[in-house]
XYZ file of C-alpha atoms in Angstrom:
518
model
C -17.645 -42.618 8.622
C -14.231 -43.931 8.096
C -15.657 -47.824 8.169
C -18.120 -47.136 5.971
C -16.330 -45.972 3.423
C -13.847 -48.837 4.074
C -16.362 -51.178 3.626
C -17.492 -49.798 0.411
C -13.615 -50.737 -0.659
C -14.026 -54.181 1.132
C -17.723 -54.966 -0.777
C -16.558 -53.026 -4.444
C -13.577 -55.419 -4.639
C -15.830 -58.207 -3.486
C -17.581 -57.293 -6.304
C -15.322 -57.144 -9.098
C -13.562 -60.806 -7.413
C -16.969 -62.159 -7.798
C -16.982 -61.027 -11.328
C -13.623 -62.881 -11.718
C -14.550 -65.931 -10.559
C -18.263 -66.379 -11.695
C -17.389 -65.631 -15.340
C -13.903 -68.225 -14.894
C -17.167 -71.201 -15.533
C -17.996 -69.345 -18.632
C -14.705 -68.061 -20.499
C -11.527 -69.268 -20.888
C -8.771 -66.596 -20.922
C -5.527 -67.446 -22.389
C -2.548 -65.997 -23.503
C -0.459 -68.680 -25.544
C 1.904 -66.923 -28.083
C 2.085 -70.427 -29.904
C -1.559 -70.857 -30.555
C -2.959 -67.404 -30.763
C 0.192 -64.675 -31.083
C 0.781 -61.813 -29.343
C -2.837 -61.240 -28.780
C -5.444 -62.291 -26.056
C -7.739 -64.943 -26.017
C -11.142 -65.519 -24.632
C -12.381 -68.694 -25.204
C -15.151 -71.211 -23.808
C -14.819 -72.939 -20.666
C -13.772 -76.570 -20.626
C -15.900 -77.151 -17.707
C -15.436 -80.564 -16.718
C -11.582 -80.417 -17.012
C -11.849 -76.526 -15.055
C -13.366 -78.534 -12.191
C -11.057 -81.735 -12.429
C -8.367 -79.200 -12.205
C -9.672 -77.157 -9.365
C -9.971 -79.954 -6.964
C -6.303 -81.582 -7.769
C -4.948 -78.325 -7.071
C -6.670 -77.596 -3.513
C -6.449 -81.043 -3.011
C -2.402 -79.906 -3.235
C -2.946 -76.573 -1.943
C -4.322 -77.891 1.450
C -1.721 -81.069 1.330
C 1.325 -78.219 1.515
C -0.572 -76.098 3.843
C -0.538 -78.720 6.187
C 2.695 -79.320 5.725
C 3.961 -75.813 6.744
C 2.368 -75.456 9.883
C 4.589 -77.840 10.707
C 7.654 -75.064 10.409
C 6.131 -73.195 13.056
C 8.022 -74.775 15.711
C 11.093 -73.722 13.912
C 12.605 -70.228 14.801
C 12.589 -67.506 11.602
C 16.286 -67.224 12.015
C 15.986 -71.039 10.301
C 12.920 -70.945 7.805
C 13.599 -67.563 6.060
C 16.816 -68.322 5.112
C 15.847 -71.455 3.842
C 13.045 -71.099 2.251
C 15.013 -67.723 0.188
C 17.815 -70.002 -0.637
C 15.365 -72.448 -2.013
C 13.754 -70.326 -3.969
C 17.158 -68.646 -4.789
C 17.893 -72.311 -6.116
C 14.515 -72.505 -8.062
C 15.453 -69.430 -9.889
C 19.396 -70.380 -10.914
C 17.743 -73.391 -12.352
C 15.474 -72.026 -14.547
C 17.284 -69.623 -15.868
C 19.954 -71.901 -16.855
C 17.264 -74.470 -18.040
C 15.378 -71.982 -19.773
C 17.931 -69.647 -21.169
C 15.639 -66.469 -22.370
C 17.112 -63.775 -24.705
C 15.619 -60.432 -24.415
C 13.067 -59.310 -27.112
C 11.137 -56.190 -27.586
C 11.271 -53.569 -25.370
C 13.628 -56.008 -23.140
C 16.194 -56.312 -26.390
C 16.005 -52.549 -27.370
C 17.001 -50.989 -23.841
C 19.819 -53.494 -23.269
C 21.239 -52.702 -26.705
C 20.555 -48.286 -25.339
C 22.550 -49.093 -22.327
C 25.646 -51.294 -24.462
C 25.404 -47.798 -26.912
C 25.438 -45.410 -24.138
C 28.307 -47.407 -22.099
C 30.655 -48.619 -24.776
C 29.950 -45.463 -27.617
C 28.830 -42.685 -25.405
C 25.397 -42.268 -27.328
C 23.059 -40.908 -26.452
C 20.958 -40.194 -30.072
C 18.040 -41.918 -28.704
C 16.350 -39.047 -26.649
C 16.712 -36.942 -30.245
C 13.707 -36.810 -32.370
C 12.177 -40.213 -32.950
C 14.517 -41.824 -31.024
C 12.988 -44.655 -28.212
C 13.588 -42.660 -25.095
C 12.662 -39.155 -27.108
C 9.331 -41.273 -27.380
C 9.407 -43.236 -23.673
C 11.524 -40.949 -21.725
C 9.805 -43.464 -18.600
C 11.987 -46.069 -19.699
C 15.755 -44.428 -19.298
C 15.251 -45.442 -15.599
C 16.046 -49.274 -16.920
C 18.512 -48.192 -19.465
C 20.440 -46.475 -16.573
C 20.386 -49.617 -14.038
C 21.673 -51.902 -17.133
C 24.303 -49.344 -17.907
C 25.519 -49.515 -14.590
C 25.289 -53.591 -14.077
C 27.234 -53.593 -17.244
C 29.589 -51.125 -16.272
C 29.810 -53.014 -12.937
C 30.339 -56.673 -13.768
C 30.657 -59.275 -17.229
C 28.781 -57.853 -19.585
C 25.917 -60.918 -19.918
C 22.602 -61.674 -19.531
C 23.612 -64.122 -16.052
C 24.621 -61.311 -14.088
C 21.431 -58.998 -15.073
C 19.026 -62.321 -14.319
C 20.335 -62.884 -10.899
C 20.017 -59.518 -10.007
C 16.687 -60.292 -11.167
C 16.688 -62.979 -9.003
C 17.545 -61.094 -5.680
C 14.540 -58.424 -6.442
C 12.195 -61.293 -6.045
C 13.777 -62.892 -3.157
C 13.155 -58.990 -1.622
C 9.678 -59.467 -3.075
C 9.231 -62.670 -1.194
C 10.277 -61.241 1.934
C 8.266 -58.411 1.968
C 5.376 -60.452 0.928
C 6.118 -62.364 4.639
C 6.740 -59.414 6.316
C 3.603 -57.928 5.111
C 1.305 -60.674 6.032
C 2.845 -60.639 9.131
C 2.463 -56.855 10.235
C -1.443 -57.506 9.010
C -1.638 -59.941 11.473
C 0.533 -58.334 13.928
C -1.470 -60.011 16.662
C -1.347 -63.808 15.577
C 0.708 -66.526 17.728
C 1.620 -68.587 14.865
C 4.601 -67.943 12.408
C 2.372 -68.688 9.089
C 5.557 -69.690 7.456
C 3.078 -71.131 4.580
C 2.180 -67.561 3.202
C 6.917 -67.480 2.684
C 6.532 -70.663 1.172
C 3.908 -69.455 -1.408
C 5.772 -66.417 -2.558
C 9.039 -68.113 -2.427
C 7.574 -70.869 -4.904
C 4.974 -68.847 -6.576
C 6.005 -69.604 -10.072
C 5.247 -66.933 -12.147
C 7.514 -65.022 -10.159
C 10.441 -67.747 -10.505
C 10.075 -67.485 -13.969
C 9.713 -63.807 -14.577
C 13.462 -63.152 -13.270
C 14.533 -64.367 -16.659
C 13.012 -61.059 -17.998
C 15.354 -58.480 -17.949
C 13.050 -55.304 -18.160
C 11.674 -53.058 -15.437
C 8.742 -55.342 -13.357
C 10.811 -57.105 -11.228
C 12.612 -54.522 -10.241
C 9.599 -52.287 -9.460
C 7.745 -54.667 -8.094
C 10.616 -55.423 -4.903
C 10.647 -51.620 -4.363
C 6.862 -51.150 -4.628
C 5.902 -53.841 -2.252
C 8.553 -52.551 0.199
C 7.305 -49.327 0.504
C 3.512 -50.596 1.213
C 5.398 -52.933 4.033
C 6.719 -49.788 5.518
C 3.791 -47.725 5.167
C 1.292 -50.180 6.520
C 3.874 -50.634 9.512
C 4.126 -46.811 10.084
C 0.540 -46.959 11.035
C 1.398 -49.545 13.793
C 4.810 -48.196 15.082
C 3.964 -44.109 14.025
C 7.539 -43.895 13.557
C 8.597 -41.255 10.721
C 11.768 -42.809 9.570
C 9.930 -45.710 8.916
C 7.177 -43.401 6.613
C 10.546 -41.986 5.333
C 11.791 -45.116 4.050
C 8.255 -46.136 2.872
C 8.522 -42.933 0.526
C 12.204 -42.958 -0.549
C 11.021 -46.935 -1.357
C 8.046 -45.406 -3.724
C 10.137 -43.237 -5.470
C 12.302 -45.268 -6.659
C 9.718 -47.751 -7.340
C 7.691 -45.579 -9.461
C 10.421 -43.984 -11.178
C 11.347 -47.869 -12.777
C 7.304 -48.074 -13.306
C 5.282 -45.214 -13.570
C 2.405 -46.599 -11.705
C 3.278 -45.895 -8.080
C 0.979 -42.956 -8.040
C -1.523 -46.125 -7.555
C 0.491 -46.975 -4.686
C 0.636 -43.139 -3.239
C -2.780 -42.540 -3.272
C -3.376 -45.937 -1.519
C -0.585 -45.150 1.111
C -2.135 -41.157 1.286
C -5.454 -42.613 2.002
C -4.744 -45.435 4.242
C -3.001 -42.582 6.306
C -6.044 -40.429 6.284
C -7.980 -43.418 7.567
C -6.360 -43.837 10.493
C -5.251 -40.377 11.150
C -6.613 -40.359 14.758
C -4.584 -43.464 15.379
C -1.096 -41.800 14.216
C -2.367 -38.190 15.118
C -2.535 -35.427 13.442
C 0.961 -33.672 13.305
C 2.544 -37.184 12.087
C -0.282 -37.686 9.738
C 0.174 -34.254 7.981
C 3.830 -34.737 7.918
C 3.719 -38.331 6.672
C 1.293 -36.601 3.427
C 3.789 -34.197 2.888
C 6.901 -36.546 3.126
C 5.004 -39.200 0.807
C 3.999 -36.184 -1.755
C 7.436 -34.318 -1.792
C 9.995 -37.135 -2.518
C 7.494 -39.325 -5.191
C 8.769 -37.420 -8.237
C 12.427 -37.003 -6.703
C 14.453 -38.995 -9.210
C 12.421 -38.027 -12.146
C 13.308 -34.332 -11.572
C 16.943 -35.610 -10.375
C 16.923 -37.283 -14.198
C 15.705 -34.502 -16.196
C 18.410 -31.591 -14.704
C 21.205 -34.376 -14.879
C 20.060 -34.125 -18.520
C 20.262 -31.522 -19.387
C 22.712 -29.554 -17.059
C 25.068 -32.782 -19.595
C 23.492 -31.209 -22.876
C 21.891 -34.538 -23.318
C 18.573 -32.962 -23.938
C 17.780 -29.314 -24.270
C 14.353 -29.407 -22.697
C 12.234 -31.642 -20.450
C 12.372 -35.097 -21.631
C 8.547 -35.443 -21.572
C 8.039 -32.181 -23.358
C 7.626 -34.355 -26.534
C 7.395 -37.907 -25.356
C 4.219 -39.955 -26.787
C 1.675 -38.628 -24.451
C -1.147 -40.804 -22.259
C -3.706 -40.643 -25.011
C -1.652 -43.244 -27.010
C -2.354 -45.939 -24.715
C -5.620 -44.744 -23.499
C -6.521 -45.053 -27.424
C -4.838 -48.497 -28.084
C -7.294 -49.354 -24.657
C -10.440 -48.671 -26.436
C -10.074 -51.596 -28.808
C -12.905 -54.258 -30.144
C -10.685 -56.617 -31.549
C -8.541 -57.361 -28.939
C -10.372 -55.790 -26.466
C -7.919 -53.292 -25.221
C -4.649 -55.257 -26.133
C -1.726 -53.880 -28.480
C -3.461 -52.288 -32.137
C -0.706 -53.495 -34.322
C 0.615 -49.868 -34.196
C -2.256 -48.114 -34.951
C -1.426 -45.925 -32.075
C 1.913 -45.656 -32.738
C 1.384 -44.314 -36.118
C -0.719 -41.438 -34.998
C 1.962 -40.195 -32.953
C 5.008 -41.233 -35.586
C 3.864 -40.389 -38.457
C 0.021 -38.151 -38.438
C 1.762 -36.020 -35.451
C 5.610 -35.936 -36.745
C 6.645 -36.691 -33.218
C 4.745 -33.947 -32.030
C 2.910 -34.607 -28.586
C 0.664 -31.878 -28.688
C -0.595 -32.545 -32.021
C -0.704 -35.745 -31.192
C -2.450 -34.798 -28.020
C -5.921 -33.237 -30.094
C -5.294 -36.343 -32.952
C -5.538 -38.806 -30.166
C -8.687 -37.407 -28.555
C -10.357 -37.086 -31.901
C -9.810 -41.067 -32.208
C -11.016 -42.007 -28.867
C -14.416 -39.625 -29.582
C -14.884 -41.321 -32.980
C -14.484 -44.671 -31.242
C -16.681 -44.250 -28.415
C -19.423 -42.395 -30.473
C -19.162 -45.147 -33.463
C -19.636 -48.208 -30.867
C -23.028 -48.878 -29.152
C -23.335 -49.369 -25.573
C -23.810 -53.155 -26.104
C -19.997 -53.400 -27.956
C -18.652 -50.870 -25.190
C -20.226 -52.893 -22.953
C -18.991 -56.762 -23.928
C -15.604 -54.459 -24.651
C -14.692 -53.904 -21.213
C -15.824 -57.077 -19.786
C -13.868 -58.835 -22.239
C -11.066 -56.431 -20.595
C -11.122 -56.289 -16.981
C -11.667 -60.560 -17.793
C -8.927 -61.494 -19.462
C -6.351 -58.979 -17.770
C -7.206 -60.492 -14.140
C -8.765 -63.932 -14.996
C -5.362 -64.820 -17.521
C -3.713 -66.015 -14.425
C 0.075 -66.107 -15.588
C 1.298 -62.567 -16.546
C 1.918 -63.700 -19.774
C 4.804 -65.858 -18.256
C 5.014 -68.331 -21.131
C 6.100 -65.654 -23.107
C 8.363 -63.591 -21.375
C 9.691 -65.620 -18.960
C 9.975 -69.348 -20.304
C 10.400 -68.285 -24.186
C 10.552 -71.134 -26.931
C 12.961 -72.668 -29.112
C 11.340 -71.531 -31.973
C 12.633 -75.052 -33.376
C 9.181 -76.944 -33.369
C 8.597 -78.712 -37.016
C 4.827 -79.153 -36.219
C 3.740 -76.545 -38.419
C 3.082 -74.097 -35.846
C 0.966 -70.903 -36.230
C 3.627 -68.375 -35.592
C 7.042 -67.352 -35.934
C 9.354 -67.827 -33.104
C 12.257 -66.205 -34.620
C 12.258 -63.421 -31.606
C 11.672 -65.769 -29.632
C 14.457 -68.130 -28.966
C 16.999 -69.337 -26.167
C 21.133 -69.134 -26.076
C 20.996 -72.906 -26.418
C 18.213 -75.585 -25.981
C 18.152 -77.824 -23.012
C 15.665 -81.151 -22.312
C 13.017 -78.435 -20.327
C 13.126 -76.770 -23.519
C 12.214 -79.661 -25.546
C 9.909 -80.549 -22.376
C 8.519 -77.557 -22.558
C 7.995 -76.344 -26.773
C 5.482 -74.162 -27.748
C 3.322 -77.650 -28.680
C 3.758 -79.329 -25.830
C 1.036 -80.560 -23.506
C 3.684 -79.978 -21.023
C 3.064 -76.472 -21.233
C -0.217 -76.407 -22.320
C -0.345 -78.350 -18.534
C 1.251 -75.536 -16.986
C -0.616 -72.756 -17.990
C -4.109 -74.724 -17.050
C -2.401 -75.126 -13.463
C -1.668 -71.671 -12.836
C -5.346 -69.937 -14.283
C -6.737 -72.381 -11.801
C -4.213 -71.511 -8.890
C -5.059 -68.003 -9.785
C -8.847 -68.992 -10.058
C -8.395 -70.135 -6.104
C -6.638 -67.168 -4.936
C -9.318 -65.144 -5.947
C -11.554 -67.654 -4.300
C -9.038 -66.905 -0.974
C -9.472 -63.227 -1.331
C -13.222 -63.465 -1.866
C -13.663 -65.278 1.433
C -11.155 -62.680 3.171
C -13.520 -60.094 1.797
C -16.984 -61.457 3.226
C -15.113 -62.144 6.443
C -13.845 -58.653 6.498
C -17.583 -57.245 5.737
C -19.057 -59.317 8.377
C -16.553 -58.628 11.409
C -15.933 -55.178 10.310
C -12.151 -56.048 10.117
C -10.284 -53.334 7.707
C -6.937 -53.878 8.556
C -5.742 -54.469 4.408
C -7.818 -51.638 3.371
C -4.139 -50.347 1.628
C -3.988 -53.792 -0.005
C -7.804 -53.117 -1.080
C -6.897 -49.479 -2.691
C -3.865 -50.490 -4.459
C -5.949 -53.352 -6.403
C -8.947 -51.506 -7.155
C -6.558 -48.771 -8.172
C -5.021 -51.167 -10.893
C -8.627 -52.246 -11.861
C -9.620 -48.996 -12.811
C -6.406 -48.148 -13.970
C -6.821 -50.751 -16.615
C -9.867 -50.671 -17.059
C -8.715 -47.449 -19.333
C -5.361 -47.877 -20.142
C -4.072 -50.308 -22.945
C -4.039 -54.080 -21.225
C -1.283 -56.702 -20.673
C -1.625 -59.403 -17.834
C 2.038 -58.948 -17.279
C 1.044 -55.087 -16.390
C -0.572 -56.210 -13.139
C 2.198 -58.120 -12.128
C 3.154 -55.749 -9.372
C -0.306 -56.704 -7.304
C 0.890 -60.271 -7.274
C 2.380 -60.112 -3.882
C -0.875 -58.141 -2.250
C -3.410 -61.111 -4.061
C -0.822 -63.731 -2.537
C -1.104 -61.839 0.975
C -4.965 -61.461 0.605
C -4.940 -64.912 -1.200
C -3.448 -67.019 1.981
C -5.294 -64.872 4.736
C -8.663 -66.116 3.192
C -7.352 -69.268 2.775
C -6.765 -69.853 6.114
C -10.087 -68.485 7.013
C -11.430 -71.492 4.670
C -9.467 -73.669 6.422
C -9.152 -73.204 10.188
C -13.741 -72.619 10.236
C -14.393 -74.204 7.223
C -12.671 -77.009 6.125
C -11.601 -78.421 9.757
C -14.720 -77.825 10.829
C -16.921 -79.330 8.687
C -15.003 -81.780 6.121
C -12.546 -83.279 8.891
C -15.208 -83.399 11.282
């Protein structure tokens, strides 16, 4: 019973990674804020070039693979140490090469935490004010507060803080594999190597928002939940849940994570038996919305708030709306959303609540099943197939100095000073029009990786990443509603790079050395 339903995870993902990669010969999907804006981009296929592409990077792919399984003769007291501190190194250069400021949402909470730490002010939870609207996002405001409270108040100190959450990523990206593969006689330092170098993630530390953050606490506590299943030890499920909390309360998506830890449990509840299993649900369940309850009575017991800070907050509706979208498929509406809630609703969430659900009826009953239909393929598409998490953007920035007669406005864009990687690297550049082709197709080949681990999986009834399996169909459908970024999904990176490098390995060790060497 329990396989079977495993294997309907193992063959639905299949599924849905098939989709991925079959439609990558067809469509193009792009985010480049130079070219197109702030908005997503599905274009044709440059075929020839796709392919040219695909075989110079596995050519590389397989070049470095060899090369690491040369570490394995090296003890892990050497390797993980150095292969953090290079990517430690990585990550101090960029973000001095490619000084970011914050924009957007990063800009606005940094400037909440300098008002809250250097005025005492706390007007923003009153009517209208950001965190009255996205209460979700005081959990960022607090952690910059305290950083600035902490240390010099600049954007160095908040970016390598940054930069240790990913190193913690990249860790428990190693650690991860490895407790999958408990049973293996090799080190597979390669899998280290690919996290520590993986370079959206190098890049993304010079966003000072909430993803990196979450994403180190997220990944942690699916490490130590997939390792209480092993070891059945309850401080380790204890730590796995204290882990989730906190990660969830920086991004409120962890519920995706504790229904994939809650079922991965009731999988194998004859393996940890049944007293530890039913404690284990109960420990996960009770401390998940810990410091959101810990936030709201701090709150108010201070007079910050008089009532529950999501009382009136924007409610779900506003983003499932701006999801059901034709023009960009799902993507931001320009603040046609936003007005509904501002000004139709007066700030009011449940008016906004019944004007929200009016919307999304009109929408659905005004489309036909065909535009529904190319709607959320375009979608699920360009969220997964985009390949960079919108890093051009958020993490490498631009000038906003090129004299080419670009087709949009940098002016929010911009670094503390310019450097030769930023001229290297300007929003015309074929430099960066380069980069962004290499990573869709390294992300094109990952899913290729996980596709393989998939089949493999199916055909030797091997389930052992079924909680890797949950927590990525769990964003897929989560998305498939809610409104779409590619940088939203960032937190699966380190599960596709786990899932990514086990298949690849499959491909190599019976595949490739079998056949192409031979």
């Amino acid at each position: 019973m329990v396989k079977g339903i495993q294997k309907i995870l193992y063959v639905l993902l299949a599924s849905f990674i098939g989709l991925f990669i079959t439609s990558s010969f067809f469509v193009r999907a792009e985010y480049h804020f130079y070219e197109y804006g702030d908005t997503p981009h599905l274009g044709k296929q440059q075929l020839v070039l796709f392919i040219l592409i695909i075989g110079t990077v596995l050519a590389l792919s397989i070049f470095l693979y060899k090369l690491c399984l040369k570490l394995n003769k090296y003890s892990w007291k050497i390797v993980i140490p150095a292969t953090l501190l290079l990517s430690c190194a990585l990550q101090i250069a960029i973000i001095f090469l490619f000084p970011r400021l914050p924009t957007d949402d990063s800009e606005t909470v940094l400037s909440l935490a300098m008002n809250m730490l250097y005025q005492n002010d706390y007007s923003t939870f009153q009517t209208g004010g950001y965190l009255y609207m996205f209460p979700f996002n005081f959990s960022i405001v607090l952690y910059l507060k305290t950083l600035l409270q902490l240390f010099p108040d600049n954007y160095l100190v908040i970016k390598i803080f940054n930069i240790m959450f990913t190193l913690v990523t990249t860790l428990m990206i190693y650690l991860l594999y490895r407790e999958l593969n408990s049973k293996s006689k090799e080190n597979d330092y390669g899998v280290l190597v690919f996290g520590a170098t993986y370079i959206p993630a190098l890049f993304m530390s010079n966003f000072i928002y909430n993803d990196v953050i979450a994403t180190a606490f997220l990944t942690s506590s699916l490490y130590f939940s997939v390792r209480f299943i092993r070891t059945r030890s309850i401080k380790t499920i204890i730590l796995a849940a204290i882990l989730l909390a906190i990660g969830n309360y920086f991004r409120s998506i962890g519920v995706i994570f504790l229904i994939a830890v809650l079922l991965s449990i009731i999988f194998n509840i004859r393996k940890i038996g049944v007293k530890k299993a039913i404690a284990s649900l109960f420990i996960m369940a009770a401390l998940f919305n810990v410091p959101a309850w810990t936030q709201n009575a701090v709150l108010q017991a201070t007079n910050v708030v008089d009532e529950s800070v999501n009382d009136n907050a924007a409610p779900v509706y506003m983003w499932l709306n701006m999801g059901i979208n034709m023009n960009t498929f799902g993507f931001w509406d320009s603040r046609q959303s936003y007005n509904i809630y501002q000004r139709d609703a007066g700030y009011n969430k449940a008016d906004s609540v019944e004007l929200f659900k009016e919307s999304i009826s009109n929408k659905l009953s005004e489309a036909s099943i065909g535009d529904l239909t190319e709607m959320y393929f375009k979608k699920i598409v360009w969220t997964w197939t985009e390949g960079t998490y919108q890093m051009e953007r958020y993490g490498m920035g631009n000038d906003g100095s090129s004299d080419t007669g670009g087709r949009r406005s940098f002016n929010l864009e911009r670094y503390s000073y310019t450097t030769w990687t930023t001229d290297l690297f300007k929003a015309d550049s074929n430099y960066r029009t380069a980069l962004l082709w290499m990573l869709y197709v390294m992300s094109f080949l990952m899913y290729g990786g996980i596709f393989i681990r998939l089949i493999g999986g199916i055909k030797g009834k091997r389930f052992e990443e079924t909680s890797l399996i949950l927590v990525i169909l769990g964003f897929i459908g989560f998305y498939l509603l809610w409104e779409i970024k590619s940088r939203y999904i960032y937190p699966v990176y380190p599960l596709l790079i786990v899932l990514s490098y086990m298949g690849f390995k499959d491909f190599y060790e019976y595949g490739w050395k079998k056949y192409f060497l031979r």
